[in-house]
Coordinates of C-alpha atoms and ligand atoms in Angstrom, one line a residue:
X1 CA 81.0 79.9 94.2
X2 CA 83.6 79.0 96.6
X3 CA 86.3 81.4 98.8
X4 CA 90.0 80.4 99.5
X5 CA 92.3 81.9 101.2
X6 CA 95.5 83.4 98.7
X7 CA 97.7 81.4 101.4
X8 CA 95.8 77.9 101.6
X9 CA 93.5 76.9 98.9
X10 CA 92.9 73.7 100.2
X11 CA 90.4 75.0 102.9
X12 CA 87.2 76.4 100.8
X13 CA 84.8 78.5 102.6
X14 CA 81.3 80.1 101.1
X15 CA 80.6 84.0 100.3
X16 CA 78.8 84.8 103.7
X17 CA 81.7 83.0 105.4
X18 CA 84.6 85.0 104.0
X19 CA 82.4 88.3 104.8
X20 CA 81.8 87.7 108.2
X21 CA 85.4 87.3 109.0
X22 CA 87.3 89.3 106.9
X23 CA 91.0 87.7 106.8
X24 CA 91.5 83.7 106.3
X25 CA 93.4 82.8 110.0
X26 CA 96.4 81.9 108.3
X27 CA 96.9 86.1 107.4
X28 CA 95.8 85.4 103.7
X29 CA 92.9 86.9 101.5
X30 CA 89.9 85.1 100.5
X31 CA 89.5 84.6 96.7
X32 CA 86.6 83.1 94.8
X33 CA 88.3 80.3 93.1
X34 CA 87.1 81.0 89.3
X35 CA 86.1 84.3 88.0
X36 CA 82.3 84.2 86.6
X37 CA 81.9 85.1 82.7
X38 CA 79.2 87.7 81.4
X39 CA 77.2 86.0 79.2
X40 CA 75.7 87.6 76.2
X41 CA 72.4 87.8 78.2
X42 CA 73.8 88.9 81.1
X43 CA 75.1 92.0 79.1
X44 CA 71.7 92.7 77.7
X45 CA 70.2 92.5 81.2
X46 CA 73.4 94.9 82.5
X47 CA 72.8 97.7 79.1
X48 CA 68.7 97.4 80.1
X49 CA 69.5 97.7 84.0
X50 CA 69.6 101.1 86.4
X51 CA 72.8 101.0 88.7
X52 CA 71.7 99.2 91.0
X53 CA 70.2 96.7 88.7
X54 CA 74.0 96.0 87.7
X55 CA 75.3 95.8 91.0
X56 CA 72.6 93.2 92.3
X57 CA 73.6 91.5 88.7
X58 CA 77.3 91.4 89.3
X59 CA 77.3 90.6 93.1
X60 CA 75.1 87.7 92.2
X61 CA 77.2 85.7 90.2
X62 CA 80.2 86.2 92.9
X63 CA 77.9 85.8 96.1
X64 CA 75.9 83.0 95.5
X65 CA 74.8 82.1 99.0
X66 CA 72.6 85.5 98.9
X67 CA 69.3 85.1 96.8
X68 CA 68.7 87.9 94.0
X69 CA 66.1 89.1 96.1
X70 CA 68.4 89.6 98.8
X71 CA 70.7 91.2 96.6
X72 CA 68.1 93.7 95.2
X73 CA 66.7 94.8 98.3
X74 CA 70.5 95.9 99.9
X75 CA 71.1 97.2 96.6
X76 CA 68.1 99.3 96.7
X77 CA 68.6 100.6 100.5
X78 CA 73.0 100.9 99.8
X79 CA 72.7 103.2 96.7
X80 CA 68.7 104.4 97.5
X81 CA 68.6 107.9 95.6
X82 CA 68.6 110.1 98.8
X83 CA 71.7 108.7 100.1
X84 CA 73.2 109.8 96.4
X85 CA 71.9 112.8 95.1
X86 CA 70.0 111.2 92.6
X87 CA 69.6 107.9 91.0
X88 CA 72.8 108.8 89.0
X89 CA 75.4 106.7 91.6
X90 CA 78.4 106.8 89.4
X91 CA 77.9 109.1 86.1
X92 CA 80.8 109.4 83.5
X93 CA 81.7 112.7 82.8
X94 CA 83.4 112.6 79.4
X95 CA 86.7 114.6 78.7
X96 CA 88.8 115.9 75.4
X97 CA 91.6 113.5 74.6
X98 CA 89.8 110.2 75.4
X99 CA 89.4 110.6 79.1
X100 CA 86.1 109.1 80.3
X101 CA 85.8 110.8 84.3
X102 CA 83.6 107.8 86.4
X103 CA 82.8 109.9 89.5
X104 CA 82.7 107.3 92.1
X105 CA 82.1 110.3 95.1
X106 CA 78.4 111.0 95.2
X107 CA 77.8 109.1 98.3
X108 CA 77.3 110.6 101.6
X109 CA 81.3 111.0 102.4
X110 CA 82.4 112.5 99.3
X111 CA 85.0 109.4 98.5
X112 CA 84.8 106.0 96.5
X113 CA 84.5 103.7 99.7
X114 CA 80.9 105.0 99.9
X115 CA 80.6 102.4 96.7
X116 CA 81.6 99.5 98.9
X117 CA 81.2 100.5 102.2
X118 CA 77.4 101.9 101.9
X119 CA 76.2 97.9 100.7
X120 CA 78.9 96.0 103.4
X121 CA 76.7 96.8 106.1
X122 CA 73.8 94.7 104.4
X123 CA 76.2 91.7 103.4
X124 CA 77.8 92.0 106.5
X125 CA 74.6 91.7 109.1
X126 CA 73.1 88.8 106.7
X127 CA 76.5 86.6 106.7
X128 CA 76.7 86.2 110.0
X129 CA 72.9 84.8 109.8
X130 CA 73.4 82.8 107.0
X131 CA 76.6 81.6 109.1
X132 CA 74.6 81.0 112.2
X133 CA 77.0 83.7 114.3
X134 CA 75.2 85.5 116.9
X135 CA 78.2 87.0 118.5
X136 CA 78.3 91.3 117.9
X137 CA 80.6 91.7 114.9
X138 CA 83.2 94.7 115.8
X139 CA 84.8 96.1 112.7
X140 CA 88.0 97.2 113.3
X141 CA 89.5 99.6 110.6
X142 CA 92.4 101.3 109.5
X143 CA 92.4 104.1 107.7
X144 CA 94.5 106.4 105.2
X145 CA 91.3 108.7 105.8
X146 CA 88.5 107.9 103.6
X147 CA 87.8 104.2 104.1
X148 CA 87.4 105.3 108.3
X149 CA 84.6 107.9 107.0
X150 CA 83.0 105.8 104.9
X151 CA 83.0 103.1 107.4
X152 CA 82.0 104.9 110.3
X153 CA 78.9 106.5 108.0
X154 CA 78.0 102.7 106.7
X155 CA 77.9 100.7 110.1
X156 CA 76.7 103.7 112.4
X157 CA 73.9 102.1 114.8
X158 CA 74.0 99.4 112.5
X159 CA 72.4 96.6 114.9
X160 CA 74.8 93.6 116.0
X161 CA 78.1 95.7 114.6
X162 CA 80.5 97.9 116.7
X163 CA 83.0 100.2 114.8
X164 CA 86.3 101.6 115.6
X165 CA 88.5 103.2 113.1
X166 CA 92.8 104.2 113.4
X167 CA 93.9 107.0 111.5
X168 CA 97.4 108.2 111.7
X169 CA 97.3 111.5 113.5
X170 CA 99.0 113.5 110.9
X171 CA 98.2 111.7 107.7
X172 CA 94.5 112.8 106.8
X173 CA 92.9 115.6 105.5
X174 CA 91.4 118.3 107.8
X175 CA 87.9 117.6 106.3
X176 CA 88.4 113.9 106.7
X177 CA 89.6 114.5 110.2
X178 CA 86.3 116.3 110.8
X179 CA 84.0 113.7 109.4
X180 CA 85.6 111.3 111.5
X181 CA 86.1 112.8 114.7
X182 CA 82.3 114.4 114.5
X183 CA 80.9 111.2 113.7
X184 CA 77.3 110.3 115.1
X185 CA 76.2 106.8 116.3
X186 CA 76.4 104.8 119.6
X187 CA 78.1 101.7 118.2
X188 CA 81.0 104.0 117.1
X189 CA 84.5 104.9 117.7
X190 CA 87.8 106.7 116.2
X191 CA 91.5 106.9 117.4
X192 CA 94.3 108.5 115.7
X193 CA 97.8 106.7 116.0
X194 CA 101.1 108.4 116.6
X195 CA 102.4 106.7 113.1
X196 CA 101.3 106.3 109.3
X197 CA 98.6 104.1 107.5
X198 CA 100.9 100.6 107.4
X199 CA 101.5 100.9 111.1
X200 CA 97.8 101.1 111.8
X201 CA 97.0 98.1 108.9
X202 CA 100.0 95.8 110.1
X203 CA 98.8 96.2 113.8
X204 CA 95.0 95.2 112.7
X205 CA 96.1 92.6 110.9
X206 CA 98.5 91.2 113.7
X207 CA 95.6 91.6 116.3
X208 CA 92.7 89.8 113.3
X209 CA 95.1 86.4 113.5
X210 CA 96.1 87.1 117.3
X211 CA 94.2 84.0 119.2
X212 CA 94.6 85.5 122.7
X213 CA 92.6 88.5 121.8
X214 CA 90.5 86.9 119.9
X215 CA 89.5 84.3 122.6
X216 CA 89.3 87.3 125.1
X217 CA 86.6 88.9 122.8
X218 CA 84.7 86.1 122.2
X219 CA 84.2 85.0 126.2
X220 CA 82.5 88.8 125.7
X221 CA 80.6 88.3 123.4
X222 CA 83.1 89.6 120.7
X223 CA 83.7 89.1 117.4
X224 CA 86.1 90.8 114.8
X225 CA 85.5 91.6 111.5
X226 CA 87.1 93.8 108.9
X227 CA 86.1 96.7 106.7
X228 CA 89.1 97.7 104.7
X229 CA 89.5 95.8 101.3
X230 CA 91.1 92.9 102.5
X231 CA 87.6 91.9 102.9
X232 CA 85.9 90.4 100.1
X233 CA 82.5 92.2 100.7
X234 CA 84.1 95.5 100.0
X235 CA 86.1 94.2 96.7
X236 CA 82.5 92.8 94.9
X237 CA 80.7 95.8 94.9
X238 CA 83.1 97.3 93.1
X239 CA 83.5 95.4 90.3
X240 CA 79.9 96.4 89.1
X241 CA 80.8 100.0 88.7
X242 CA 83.9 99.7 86.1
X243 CA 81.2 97.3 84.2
X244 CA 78.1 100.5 84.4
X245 CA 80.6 102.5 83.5
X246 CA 81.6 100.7 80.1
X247 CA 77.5 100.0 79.9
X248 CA 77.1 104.1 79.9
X249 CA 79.8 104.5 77.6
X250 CA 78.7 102.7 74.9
X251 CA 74.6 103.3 75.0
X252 CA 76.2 106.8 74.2
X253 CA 77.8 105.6 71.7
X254 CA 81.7 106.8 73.1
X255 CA 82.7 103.4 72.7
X256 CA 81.5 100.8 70.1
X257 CA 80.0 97.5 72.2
X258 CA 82.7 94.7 72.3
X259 CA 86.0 97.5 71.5
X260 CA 88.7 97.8 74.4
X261 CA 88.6 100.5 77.2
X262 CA 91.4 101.1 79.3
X263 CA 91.2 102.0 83.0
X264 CA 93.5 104.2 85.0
X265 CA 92.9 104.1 89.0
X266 CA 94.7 106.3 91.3
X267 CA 96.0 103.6 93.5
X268 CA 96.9 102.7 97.3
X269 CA 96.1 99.4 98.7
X270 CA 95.4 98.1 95.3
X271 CA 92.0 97.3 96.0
X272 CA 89.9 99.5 92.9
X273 CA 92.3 98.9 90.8
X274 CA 92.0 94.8 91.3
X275 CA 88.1 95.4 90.8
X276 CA 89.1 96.4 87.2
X277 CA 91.5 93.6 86.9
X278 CA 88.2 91.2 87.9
X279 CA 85.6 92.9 85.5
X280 CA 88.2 92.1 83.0
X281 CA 88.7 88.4 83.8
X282 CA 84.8 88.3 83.3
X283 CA 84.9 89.9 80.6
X284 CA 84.8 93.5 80.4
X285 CA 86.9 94.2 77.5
X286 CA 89.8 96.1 78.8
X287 CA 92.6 96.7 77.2
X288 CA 95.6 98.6 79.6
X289 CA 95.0 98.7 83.5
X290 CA 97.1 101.7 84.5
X291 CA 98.0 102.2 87.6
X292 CA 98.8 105.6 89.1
X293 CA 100.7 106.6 92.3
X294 CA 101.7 109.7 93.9
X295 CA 105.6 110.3 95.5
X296 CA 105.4 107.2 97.1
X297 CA 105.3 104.9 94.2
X298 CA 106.2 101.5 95.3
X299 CA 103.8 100.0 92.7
X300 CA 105.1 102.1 89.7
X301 CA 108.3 100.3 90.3
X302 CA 107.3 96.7 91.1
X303 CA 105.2 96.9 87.8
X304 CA 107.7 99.4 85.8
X305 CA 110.9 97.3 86.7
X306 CA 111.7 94.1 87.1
X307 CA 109.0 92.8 89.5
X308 CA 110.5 93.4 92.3
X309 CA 108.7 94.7 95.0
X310 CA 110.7 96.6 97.8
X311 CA 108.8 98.9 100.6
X312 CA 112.6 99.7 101.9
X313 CA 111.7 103.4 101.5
X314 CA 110.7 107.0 102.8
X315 CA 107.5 107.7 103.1
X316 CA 105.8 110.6 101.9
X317 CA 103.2 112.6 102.9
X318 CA 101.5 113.9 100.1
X319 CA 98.5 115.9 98.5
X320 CA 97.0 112.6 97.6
X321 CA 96.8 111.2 101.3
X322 CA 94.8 108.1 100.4
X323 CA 97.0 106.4 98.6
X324 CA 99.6 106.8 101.0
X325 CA 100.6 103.5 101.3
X326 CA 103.5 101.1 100.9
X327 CA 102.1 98.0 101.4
X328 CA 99.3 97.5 99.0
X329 CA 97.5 94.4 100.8
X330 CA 95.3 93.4 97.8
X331 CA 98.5 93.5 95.3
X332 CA 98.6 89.7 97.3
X333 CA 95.2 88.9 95.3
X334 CA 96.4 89.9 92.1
X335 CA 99.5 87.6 93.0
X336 CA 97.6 84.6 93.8
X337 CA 96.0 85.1 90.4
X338 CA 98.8 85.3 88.0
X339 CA 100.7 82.7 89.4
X340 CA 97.4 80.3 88.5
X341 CA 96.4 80.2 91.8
X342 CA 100.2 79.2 93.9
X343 CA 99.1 79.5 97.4
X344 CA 102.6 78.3 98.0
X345 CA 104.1 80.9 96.2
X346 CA 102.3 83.4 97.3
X347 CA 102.9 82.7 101.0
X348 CA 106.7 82.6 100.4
X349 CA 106.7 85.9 99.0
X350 CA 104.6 87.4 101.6
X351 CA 106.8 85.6 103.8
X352 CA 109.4 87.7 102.1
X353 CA 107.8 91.1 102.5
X354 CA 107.1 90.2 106.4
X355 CA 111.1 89.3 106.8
X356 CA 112.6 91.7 104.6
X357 CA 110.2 94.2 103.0
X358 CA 110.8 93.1 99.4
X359 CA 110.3 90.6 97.5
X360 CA 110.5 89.6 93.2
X361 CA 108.2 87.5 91.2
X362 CA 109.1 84.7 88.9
X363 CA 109.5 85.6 85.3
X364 CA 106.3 84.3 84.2
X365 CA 104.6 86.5 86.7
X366 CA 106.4 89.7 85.2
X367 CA 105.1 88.6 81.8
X368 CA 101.8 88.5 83.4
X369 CA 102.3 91.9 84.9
X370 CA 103.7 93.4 81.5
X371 CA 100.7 92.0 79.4
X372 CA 98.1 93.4 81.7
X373 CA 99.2 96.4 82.8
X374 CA 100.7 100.1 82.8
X375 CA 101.9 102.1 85.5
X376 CA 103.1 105.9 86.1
X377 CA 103.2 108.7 89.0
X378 CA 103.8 112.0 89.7
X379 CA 104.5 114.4 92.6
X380 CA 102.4 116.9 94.3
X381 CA 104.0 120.0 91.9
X382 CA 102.5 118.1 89.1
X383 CA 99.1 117.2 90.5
X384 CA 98.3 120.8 91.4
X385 CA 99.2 121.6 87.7
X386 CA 97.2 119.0 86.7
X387 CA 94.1 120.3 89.0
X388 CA 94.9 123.7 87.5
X389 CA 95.1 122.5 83.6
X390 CA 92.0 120.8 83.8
X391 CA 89.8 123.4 85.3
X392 CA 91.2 125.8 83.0
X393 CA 91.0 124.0 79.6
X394 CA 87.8 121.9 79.8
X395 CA 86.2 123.7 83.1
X396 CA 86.5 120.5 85.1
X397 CA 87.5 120.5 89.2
X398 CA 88.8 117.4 90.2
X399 CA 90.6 116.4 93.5
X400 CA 94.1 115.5 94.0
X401 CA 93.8 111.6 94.0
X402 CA 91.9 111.8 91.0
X403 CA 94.7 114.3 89.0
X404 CA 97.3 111.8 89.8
X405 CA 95.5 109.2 87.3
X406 CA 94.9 112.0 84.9
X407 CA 98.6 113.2 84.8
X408 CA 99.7 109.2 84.3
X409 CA 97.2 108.8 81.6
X410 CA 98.3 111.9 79.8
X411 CA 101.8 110.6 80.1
X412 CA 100.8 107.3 79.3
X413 CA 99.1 108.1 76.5
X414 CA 101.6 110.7 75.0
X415 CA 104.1 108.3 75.4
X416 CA 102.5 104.9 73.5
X417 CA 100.2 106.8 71.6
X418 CA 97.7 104.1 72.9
X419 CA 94.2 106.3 72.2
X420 CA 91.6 103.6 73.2
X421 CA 89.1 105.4 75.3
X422 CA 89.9 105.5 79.2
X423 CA 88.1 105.4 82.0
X424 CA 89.8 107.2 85.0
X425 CA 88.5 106.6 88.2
X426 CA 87.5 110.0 90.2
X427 CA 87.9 108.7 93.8
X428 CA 86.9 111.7 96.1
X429 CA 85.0 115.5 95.6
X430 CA 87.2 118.2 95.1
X431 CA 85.8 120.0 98.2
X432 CA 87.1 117.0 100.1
X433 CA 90.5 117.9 99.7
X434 CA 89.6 121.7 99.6
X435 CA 93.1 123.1 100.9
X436 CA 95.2 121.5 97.9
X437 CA 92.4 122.0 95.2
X438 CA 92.0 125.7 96.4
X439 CA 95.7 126.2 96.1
X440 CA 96.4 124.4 92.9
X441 CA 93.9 126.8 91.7
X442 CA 95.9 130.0 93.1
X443 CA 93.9 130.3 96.2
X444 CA 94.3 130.8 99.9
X445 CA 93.4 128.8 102.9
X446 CA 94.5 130.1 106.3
X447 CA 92.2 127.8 108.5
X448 CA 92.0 124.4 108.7
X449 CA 88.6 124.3 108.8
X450 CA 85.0 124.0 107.5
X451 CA 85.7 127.6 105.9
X452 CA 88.1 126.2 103.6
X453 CA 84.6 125.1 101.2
X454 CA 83.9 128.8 100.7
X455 CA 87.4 129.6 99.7
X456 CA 86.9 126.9 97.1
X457 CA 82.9 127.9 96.0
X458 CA 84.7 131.2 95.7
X459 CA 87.1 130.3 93.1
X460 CA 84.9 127.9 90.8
X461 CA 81.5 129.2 91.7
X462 CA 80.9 125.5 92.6
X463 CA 78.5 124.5 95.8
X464 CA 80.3 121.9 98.2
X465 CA 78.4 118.7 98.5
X466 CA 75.5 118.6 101.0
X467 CA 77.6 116.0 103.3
X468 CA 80.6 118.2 103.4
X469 CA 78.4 121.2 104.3
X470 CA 76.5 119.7 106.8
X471 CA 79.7 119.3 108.7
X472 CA 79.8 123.3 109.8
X473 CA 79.1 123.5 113.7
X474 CA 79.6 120.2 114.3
X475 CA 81.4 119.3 117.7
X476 CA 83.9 116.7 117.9
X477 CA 83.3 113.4 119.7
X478 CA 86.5 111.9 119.7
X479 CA 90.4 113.2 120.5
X480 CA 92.4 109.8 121.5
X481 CA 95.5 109.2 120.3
X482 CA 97.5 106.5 120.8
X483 CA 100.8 105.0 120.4
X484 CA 101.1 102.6 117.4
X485 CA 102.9 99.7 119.9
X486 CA 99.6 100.6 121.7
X487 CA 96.7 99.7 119.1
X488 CA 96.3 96.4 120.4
X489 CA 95.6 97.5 124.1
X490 CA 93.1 99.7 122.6
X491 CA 91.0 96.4 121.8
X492 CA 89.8 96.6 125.4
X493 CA 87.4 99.7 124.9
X494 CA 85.4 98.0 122.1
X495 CA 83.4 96.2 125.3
X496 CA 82.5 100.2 126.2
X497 CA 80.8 100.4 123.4
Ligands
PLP501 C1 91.2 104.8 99.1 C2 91.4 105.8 98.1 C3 92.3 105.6 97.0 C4 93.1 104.3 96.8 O1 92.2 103.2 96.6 P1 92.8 101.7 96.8 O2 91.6 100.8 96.6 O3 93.3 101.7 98.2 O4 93.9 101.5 95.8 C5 92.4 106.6 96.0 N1 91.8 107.8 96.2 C6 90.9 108.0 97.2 C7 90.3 109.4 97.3 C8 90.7 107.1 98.2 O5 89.9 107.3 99.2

């Protein structure tokens, strides 16, 4: 299997390759350049298989520079019971009115990037083996809250890796603030910046193709890497779970083998929801892909009408701070794809969106778009209602990424009286977003801190998850904050580390 970037396919590069750097140098994303099918015996292997018996599965047919040894033994450390509560990584809780809940938040930070971000360690470390790169690999992140966490908690005295992680300073949770700035580990650092999530992810990616800097870390030593989902390394691993999922689903007998789920994923920088979009090229039979934003709903629109893409916009701050985001990088993936593989297309229209923050796709791509999927979103009024309903009609506490997908399925589904059984992506604990949950369910929070878990045990007689407990008396490590124009100076402190 062979990588290309989405904005030069005529340079190939192997698996390890694109994991140990990241970003192709021309600012594009690397691609596998055919999508692998299931075969009828893969699928027998995948019903027989544990969880992570289906990841070391699916990860092998896309990373075929790793042996399945290899892949089994960082599959087996990544998703090892104790790190999960259980050998149950991503269960599917199943709902009236054909909602199938995959709870993707049972790693150690209570969010979905533990799914990717608790196996790119392993593939990280062995691709720059296999790629004969001795230089320490510093991960630079930037974060809407949850990847930084995850992150941090994945590469965290990881040997030959340093990690530093950008949050905007008033765009996180306070329990995601806490699990960053309290974060153990010598190889580690965290810096909030005076701006939102697309400042801190435009600056990384300027500084990633920035040859100067570059250069200057490499005389030390230094190389850069990336952890957010531009990165190939975190996409793969998240295929396998939409593919478990629809395994689990049908050996109890919710969905007849071969018959059409759809998938709803509450969406930011487009990265779980393109996992989906891969399982189904492979053939996962899927019939909608919905995806589901909060206020700031750039994708609704480019999907909903017209294909035109325009992040000319407020920005919102919202209950569902993850997918805060107007510039969904991996939406440039999904491009690539449904033009039949246009690098040239694709870089005119990022092109577009660097000039002039919009752009619109050709009308075969829109048919492309129509065909595959839906979209919806809702505001932070209906997401607390949503938390509400559900708790009180079917006893089930979600958080407030995870009721945005529920309220667009329940509006999707009223409104095309589509009823094919849907998985909806759960992306993060309830207790991780405490203050909204608690509220939504008519409670109070006066502090902005750790307490905040007993005002929600209080109101559902639920028990916070060991992770988020753990986090009571823990002293922070970490109060820079920095200027957005300023990220790049900040590159200087990873030799401190
Ligand atoms: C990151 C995140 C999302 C958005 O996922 P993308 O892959 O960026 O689209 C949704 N919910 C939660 C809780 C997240 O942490």
């Amino acid at each position: 299997m062979e990588y290309v970037s989405t904005r030069n396919k005529g340079k190939k590069v192997s698996s390890a390759y694109a994991i140990a750097t990241g970003i192709a140098p021309d600012g594009g994303l690397y691609c596998p350049t055919h999508f692998p099918e299931l075969t009828p015996k893969d699928w027998d292997a995948l019903l027989a298989a544990d969880y992570k018996g289906r990841v070391a599965l699916v990860l092998g047919k896309f990373l075929t520079d790793f042996s399945a040894e290899e892949l089994k033994n960082f599959t087996e450390k990544a998703y090892a019971d104790e790190r999960w509560g259980g050998p149950d990584t991503a269960p599917v809780v199943s709902l009236a009115g054909g909602k199938h809940i995959l709870e993707l938040w049972h790693g150690p930070t209570c969010a979905f990037k533990d799914m990717a971000l608790q196996m790119l360690p392993h593939l990280l470390t062995a691709s720059l083996k296999k790629i004969g790169e001795t230089r320490t690999a510093c991960i630079l992140v930037a974060t809407s809250g949850d990847t930084g966490t995850a992150a941090l908690n994945g590469f965290a005295d990881v040997p030959g890796t340093k990690i530093m992680v950008y949050y905007p300073v008033h765009g996180v949770s306070p329990m995601q603030k806490l699990q960053m700035v309290t974060q153990p580990g010598r190889n580690v650092s965290v810096c909030a910046v005076n701006g939102n999530f697309d400042d801190a992810q435009s600056a990384l990616k300027r500084i990633f193709t920035d040859s100067e800097t570059v250069e200057g870390l490499s005389a030390q030593g230094m190389m850069l890497s990336s952890a957010n989902s531009i990165n190939w390394g975190r996409l793969a691993p998240q295929i396998a779970y939409y593919i478990s999922a629809y395994c689990d689903l049908s050996a109890r007998g919710m969905v007849e083998f071969g018959n059409p789920v759809n998938i709803c994923v509450p969406t930011g920088n487009f990265g779980n929801i393109l996992a989906a979009y891969i399982a189904k090229q492979m053939g996962l039979p899927v019939n909608k892909l919905i995806c589901a934003s909060n206020r700031n709903h750039v994708l609704t629109d480019f999907l909903k009408q017209g294909g035109t893409y325009d992040r000319n916009r407020p920005f919102f701050t919202t209950a569902s701070p993850s997918m805060d985001i107007l510039i969904s990088s991996n939406l440039e993936r999904l491009l690539y794809y449904i033009s039949g593989q246009n690098d040239e297309a694709v870089r005119d229209l990022m092109a577009q969106l660097a000039e002039n923050g919009r752009y619109t796709v050709d009308a075969d791509m829109q048919a492309a778009l129509a065909a595959l999927f839906d979209a919806g979103y809702c505001d932070d009024a209906q997401t607390g209602e949503t938390i509400r309903s559900l708790y009180e009609n079917e006893k089930y506490l979600c958080d407030t990424h995870t009721a945005v997908a529920v309220r667009v399925y329940e509006e999707y589904r009223a409104r095309t009286g589509d009823v094919t059984p849907t998985v909806i992506a759960s992306t993060a604990s309830p207790f991780k977003f405490c203050k909204s949950v608690a509220e939504a369910l008519g409670g109070r929070v006066e502090r902005e801190d750790v307490s905040q878990l007993d005002v929600l045990s209080g109101l559902t007689g639920q028990q916070p998850p060991a992770p988020l407990a753990a986090l009571r008396g823990r002293q922070p490590r970490f109060d820079r904050v920095v200027e957005k124009e300023d990220i790049l100076s900040t590159t200087s402190l990873l030799a401190e580390l």
